[in-house]
Amino acid sequence: MTDETPKPQKLIVVSGPSGAGRSTAINVLEDLGFEAIDNVPLTLIPRLTDGPLLRPLAIGLDVRNRDFTVSGVSDLMTQLHQRADIDAQLLFLEAAEDTLVRRYSETRRRHPLAPDEPAIQGIRREADLLMPLRQKAEFLLDTSDMSPHDLKAHLTDWFGDRGAALFGISLQSFSYKRGTPKGVDMMFDCRFLKNPYWDPSLRASTGLDPAVGTHIETDARLAGFVAKVTDLLLMLLPAFREEGKSHLSIGFGCTGGQHRSVYVTEQLALALANQGWQVSKRHREMDRTRMSPLP
């Protein structure tokens, strides 16, 4: 007979500013098999975790909780981290200030920290209040440019059956004209490559079009660039995983975010997947056309 120690059960505490997507995240985790409970009072959480968890648990906490305090959440995470039977992690969702203002305007809701003032006042107070939690989070996700579909894809990579067991890698293309993406661990500039934009027949296409790929491949620097970036990542990824990092986000940018960065993102995703890595990808500028608010 073998004496096997039971594997710790996953517990995800989901927090972040109002409007950043916590409700959507809780629903996604529930779809992934978590027992999901939103807006539970802090004083009741020890009772929920009294004894072994029968399945993964996701708990949503924000400033609307009746007894919410940042110190209370910090103390809670410290207590959970001390338990050998629970693998507790804090998922912090955030979004840019202008994005949160827009989301409040679209939903016509009042901010819980500024019920009789413009939403921007509550958004700024909440950002200051939650900064200590943001700094403690194991998982930090900026949802500013995300649709509910994008958020679901990220959380599935991180907390789904495969994502829970493997090191997750997110690749995304973006336009430098629209600003660099927040939360990425490293970025690569693709603007040195031959630009399909200047070919009128390719201008309206994207890096997903084979003709665009063929055009970029005529640049003799492409193959070496992809090979060297692939080699660099294959060297770094095991080291990051050994250091306890569970996810790495990598951006590839070009001028418009439609051609070169999209194509290179696709090539790197394929190269890493062929080496057995769990990879997700998104194309930020292409996704903007199908954006919808995150509750």
Coordinates of C-alpha atoms in Angstrom, one line a residue:
M1 CA 0.0 0.0 0.0
T2 CA 1.2 3.5 -0.7
D3 CA 0.5 6.5 1.5
E4 CA -0.3 9.3 -0.9
T5 CA -0.9 12.8 0.3
P6 CA -4.1 14.3 -1.1
K7 CA -3.6 17.0 -3.7
P8 CA -4.6 20.5 -2.3
Q9 CA -7.9 21.7 -3.6
K10 CA -8.0 24.9 -5.7
L11 CA -9.5 28.0 -4.2
I12 CA -9.6 31.2 -6.3
V13 CA -10.5 34.5 -4.6
V14 CA -11.7 36.9 -7.4
S15 CA -11.4 40.7 -6.7
G16 CA -10.8 44.0 -8.3
P17 CA -12.5 47.3 -9.0
S18 CA -16.2 47.4 -9.8
G19 CA -16.8 47.1 -13.6
A20 CA -13.6 45.2 -14.3
G21 CA -15.4 41.9 -15.0
R22 CA -15.6 40.0 -11.7
S23 CA -19.1 38.8 -12.3
T24 CA -18.1 37.4 -15.7
A25 CA -15.1 35.8 -14.2
I26 CA -17.1 34.1 -11.5
N27 CA -19.5 32.7 -14.1
V28 CA -16.6 31.4 -16.2
L29 CA -15.1 29.6 -13.2
E30 CA -18.4 28.1 -12.4
D31 CA -18.6 26.8 -16.0
L32 CA -15.1 25.3 -15.4
G33 CA -16.3 23.2 -12.5
F34 CA -15.7 25.5 -9.6
E35 CA -18.3 26.0 -6.9
A36 CA -18.8 29.8 -7.3
I37 CA -20.0 32.1 -4.6
D38 CA -20.1 35.9 -5.2
N39 CA -20.3 38.7 -2.6
V40 CA -20.1 36.5 0.4
P41 CA -19.3 38.3 3.7
L42 CA -15.7 37.9 4.8
T43 CA -16.7 36.6 8.2
L44 CA -18.5 33.6 6.6
I45 CA -15.6 32.4 4.4
P46 CA -13.8 30.5 7.2
R47 CA -17.0 28.5 7.6
L48 CA -17.1 27.8 3.9
T49 CA -13.6 26.4 4.0
D50 CA -14.0 24.5 7.3
G51 CA -12.9 21.0 6.4
P52 CA -11.7 19.7 3.1
L53 CA -13.2 21.2 -0.1
L54 CA -15.0 18.6 -2.2
R55 CA -14.3 20.5 -5.4
P56 CA -12.6 23.7 -6.5
L57 CA -14.1 26.9 -5.0
A58 CA -14.2 30.4 -6.4
I59 CA -15.2 33.3 -4.2
G60 CA -15.9 36.8 -5.4
L61 CA -15.1 39.8 -3.2
D62 CA -15.3 43.5 -3.8
V63 CA -16.1 46.8 -2.0
R64 CA -19.8 45.9 -2.1
N65 CA -19.3 43.1 0.4
R66 CA -21.0 44.0 3.7
D67 CA -17.8 43.7 5.8
F68 CA -15.2 44.2 3.0
T69 CA -11.8 45.6 4.1
V70 CA -8.5 45.3 2.3
S71 CA -6.8 44.2 5.6
G72 CA -9.5 41.6 6.0
V73 CA -8.9 40.1 2.6
S74 CA -5.2 40.1 3.1
D75 CA -5.6 38.3 6.5
L76 CA -7.9 35.8 4.8
M77 CA -5.4 35.1 2.0
T78 CA -2.6 34.6 4.7
Q79 CA -4.8 32.1 6.6
L80 CA -5.6 30.2 3.4
H81 CA -2.0 30.1 2.3
Q82 CA -1.1 28.4 5.6
R83 CA -3.4 25.5 4.9
A84 CA -1.8 22.4 3.3
D85 CA -5.2 21.1 2.0
I86 CA -6.0 24.3 0.0
D87 CA -4.2 25.9 -3.0
A88 CA -5.4 29.5 -2.6
Q89 CA -4.7 32.2 -5.1
L90 CA -5.9 35.7 -5.6
L91 CA -7.2 36.7 -9.1
F92 CA -7.3 40.5 -9.5
L93 CA -9.1 42.0 -12.4
E94 CA -8.6 45.6 -13.4
A95 CA -9.3 47.9 -16.3
A96 CA -8.2 51.4 -17.4
E97 CA -9.9 54.3 -15.9
D98 CA -11.5 55.4 -19.1
T99 CA -12.8 51.9 -19.8
L100 CA -14.4 51.7 -16.3
V101 CA -16.1 55.1 -16.9
R102 CA -17.4 53.9 -20.3
R103 CA -18.7 50.7 -18.7
Y104 CA -20.5 52.6 -16.0
S105 CA -22.0 54.9 -18.6
E106 CA -23.2 52.0 -20.7
T107 CA -24.9 50.2 -17.8
R108 CA -26.1 53.5 -16.1
R109 CA -25.1 52.1 -12.7
R110 CA -24.0 54.2 -9.8
H111 CA -20.5 53.5 -8.4
P112 CA -20.7 52.0 -4.9
L113 CA -18.1 54.4 -3.6
A114 CA -19.7 57.5 -5.2
P115 CA -23.5 56.9 -5.2
D116 CA -24.2 60.7 -5.5
E117 CA -21.1 61.7 -7.5
P118 CA -19.8 61.1 -11.0
A119 CA -18.5 57.5 -11.4
I120 CA -14.9 58.7 -11.9
Q121 CA -14.7 59.8 -8.3
G122 CA -15.6 56.3 -7.1
I123 CA -13.4 54.7 -9.6
R124 CA -10.4 56.6 -8.3
R125 CA -11.2 56.0 -4.7
E126 CA -11.6 52.3 -5.3
A127 CA -8.2 52.1 -7.2
D128 CA -6.4 53.6 -4.3
L129 CA -8.2 51.4 -1.8
L130 CA -7.5 48.2 -3.7
M131 CA -3.9 48.8 -4.6
P132 CA -2.5 46.6 -1.7
L133 CA -4.6 43.7 -3.0
R134 CA -3.4 44.2 -6.6
Q135 CA 0.2 44.0 -5.4
K136 CA -0.5 40.7 -3.6
A137 CA -2.4 39.0 -6.5
E138 CA -0.9 35.8 -8.0
F139 CA -3.0 36.4 -11.2
L140 CA -3.4 40.0 -12.5
L141 CA -5.5 40.5 -15.6
D142 CA -6.3 43.8 -17.4
T143 CA -9.7 43.5 -19.1
S144 CA -9.7 46.9 -20.8
D145 CA -9.6 45.5 -24.3
M146 CA -11.3 42.2 -23.6
S147 CA -14.7 40.9 -24.6
P148 CA -16.4 38.3 -22.4
H149 CA -15.1 35.7 -24.9
D150 CA -11.5 36.9 -24.4
L151 CA -11.9 36.8 -20.6
K152 CA -13.3 33.3 -20.8
A153 CA -10.4 32.2 -22.9
H154 CA -7.8 33.5 -20.5
L155 CA -9.4 32.0 -17.4
T156 CA -9.8 28.7 -19.2
D157 CA -6.1 28.6 -20.0
W158 CA -5.3 29.4 -16.4
F159 CA -7.9 27.4 -14.4
G160 CA -9.3 24.8 -16.8
D161 CA -8.4 21.2 -16.5
R162 CA -5.4 21.6 -18.8
G163 CA -4.5 25.1 -17.7
A164 CA -4.4 24.0 -14.0
A165 CA -1.8 21.4 -14.7
L166 CA 0.4 23.3 -17.2
F167 CA 2.2 26.5 -17.6
G168 CA 0.0 28.9 -19.6
I169 CA 1.3 31.2 -22.3
S170 CA -0.7 34.1 -23.8
L171 CA 0.4 35.6 -27.1
Q172 CA -1.2 38.8 -28.5
S173 CA -0.7 41.1 -31.4
F174 CA -1.2 44.8 -31.0
S175 CA -0.8 48.2 -32.7
Y176 CA 1.8 50.6 -31.3
K177 CA -0.4 53.5 -32.5
R178 CA -3.1 52.4 -29.9
G179 CA -0.6 51.9 -27.1
T180 CA 1.2 48.9 -25.7
P181 CA -1.0 46.3 -23.9
K182 CA -1.0 46.3 -20.1
G183 CA 0.1 43.3 -18.1
V184 CA 2.4 41.7 -20.7
D185 CA 5.6 40.2 -19.4
M186 CA 7.6 40.9 -22.6
M187 CA 7.1 42.5 -26.0
F188 CA 8.7 42.2 -29.4
D189 CA 8.6 44.9 -32.1
C190 CA 7.8 43.6 -35.6
R191 CA 7.8 47.0 -37.4
F192 CA 11.2 46.3 -39.0
L193 CA 9.5 43.6 -41.2
K194 CA 8.2 44.3 -44.7
N195 CA 4.8 45.9 -44.4
P196 CA 1.9 44.5 -46.4
Y197 CA 0.0 47.7 -45.8
W198 CA 1.8 49.3 -48.7
D199 CA 0.5 46.7 -51.1
P200 CA -3.0 48.0 -52.1
S201 CA -4.3 44.4 -52.7
L202 CA -3.3 43.4 -49.1
R203 CA -4.2 46.5 -47.2
A204 CA -7.7 45.4 -46.2
S205 CA -6.5 41.8 -45.3
T206 CA -4.9 40.7 -42.0
G207 CA -2.0 38.5 -41.0
L208 CA -4.4 35.5 -41.0
D209 CA -4.6 35.7 -44.8
P210 CA -2.1 33.4 -46.5
A211 CA -1.4 36.1 -49.1
V212 CA -0.3 38.5 -46.3
G213 CA 1.9 35.7 -44.9
T214 CA 3.5 35.1 -48.3
H215 CA 4.3 38.8 -48.6
I216 CA 5.9 39.0 -45.2
E217 CA 7.9 35.9 -45.8
T218 CA 9.7 37.6 -48.7
D219 CA 11.5 39.6 -46.0
A220 CA 14.8 37.7 -45.5
R221 CA 14.9 38.8 -41.8
L222 CA 11.6 37.0 -40.9
A223 CA 12.9 33.4 -40.5
G224 CA 15.8 34.4 -38.4
F225 CA 13.6 36.6 -36.2
V226 CA 11.0 33.9 -35.6
A227 CA 13.8 31.3 -34.9
K228 CA 15.6 33.4 -32.4
V229 CA 12.5 34.5 -30.5
T230 CA 11.4 30.8 -30.4
D231 CA 14.8 29.7 -29.1
L232 CA 14.7 32.5 -26.5
L233 CA 11.3 31.6 -25.2
L234 CA 12.1 27.8 -25.2
M235 CA 15.0 28.7 -22.9
L236 CA 13.1 31.1 -20.7
L237 CA 9.8 29.2 -20.2
P238 CA 11.1 26.3 -18.2
A239 CA 13.0 28.7 -16.0
F240 CA 9.9 30.8 -15.3
R241 CA 7.9 27.7 -14.5
E242 CA 10.5 26.5 -12.1
E243 CA 10.4 29.8 -10.3
G244 CA 6.7 29.3 -9.6
K245 CA 5.2 31.5 -12.4
S246 CA 2.1 29.9 -13.8
H247 CA 1.5 32.2 -16.7
L248 CA 3.5 34.3 -19.2
S249 CA 2.0 37.0 -21.5
I250 CA 3.9 38.1 -24.6
G251 CA 3.1 40.8 -27.0
F252 CA 4.0 41.3 -30.7
G253 CA 3.5 44.8 -32.0
C254 CA 3.5 46.6 -35.4
T255 CA 2.2 49.9 -36.7
G256 CA -1.5 49.0 -37.2
G257 CA -1.7 45.7 -35.5
Q258 CA -3.3 44.0 -38.5
H259 CA -0.6 42.4 -40.6
R260 CA 3.0 41.8 -39.3
S261 CA 2.2 41.4 -35.6
V262 CA -0.7 39.1 -36.3
Y263 CA 1.3 36.9 -38.6
V264 CA 4.3 36.6 -36.2
T265 CA 1.9 35.9 -33.3
E266 CA 0.4 33.0 -35.3
Q267 CA 3.9 31.7 -36.1
L268 CA 5.1 31.8 -32.5
A269 CA 1.9 30.2 -31.2
L270 CA 2.4 27.3 -33.6
A271 CA 6.1 26.9 -32.8
L272 CA 5.5 26.8 -29.1
A273 CA 2.5 24.5 -29.4
N274 CA 4.5 22.1 -31.4
Q275 CA 7.0 22.0 -28.5
G276 CA 4.1 20.9 -26.2
W277 CA 3.4 24.3 -24.5
Q278 CA -0.1 25.4 -23.6
V279 CA -0.7 28.5 -25.7
S280 CA -3.6 30.9 -26.2
K281 CA -3.6 33.8 -28.6
R282 CA -5.6 37.0 -29.4
H283 CA -5.3 39.8 -31.8
R284 CA -6.2 43.0 -30.0
E285 CA -7.0 45.3 -32.9
M286 CA -9.0 42.7 -34.7
D287 CA -11.0 41.9 -31.5
R288 CA -12.0 45.6 -31.1
T289 CA -14.8 45.2 -33.7
R290 CA -16.6 42.6 -31.5
M291 CA -16.2 44.2 -28.1
S292 CA -19.1 44.2 -25.6
P293 CA -19.1 45.4 -21.9
L294 CA -18.0 43.1 -19.1
P295 CA -20.3 43.0 -16.1

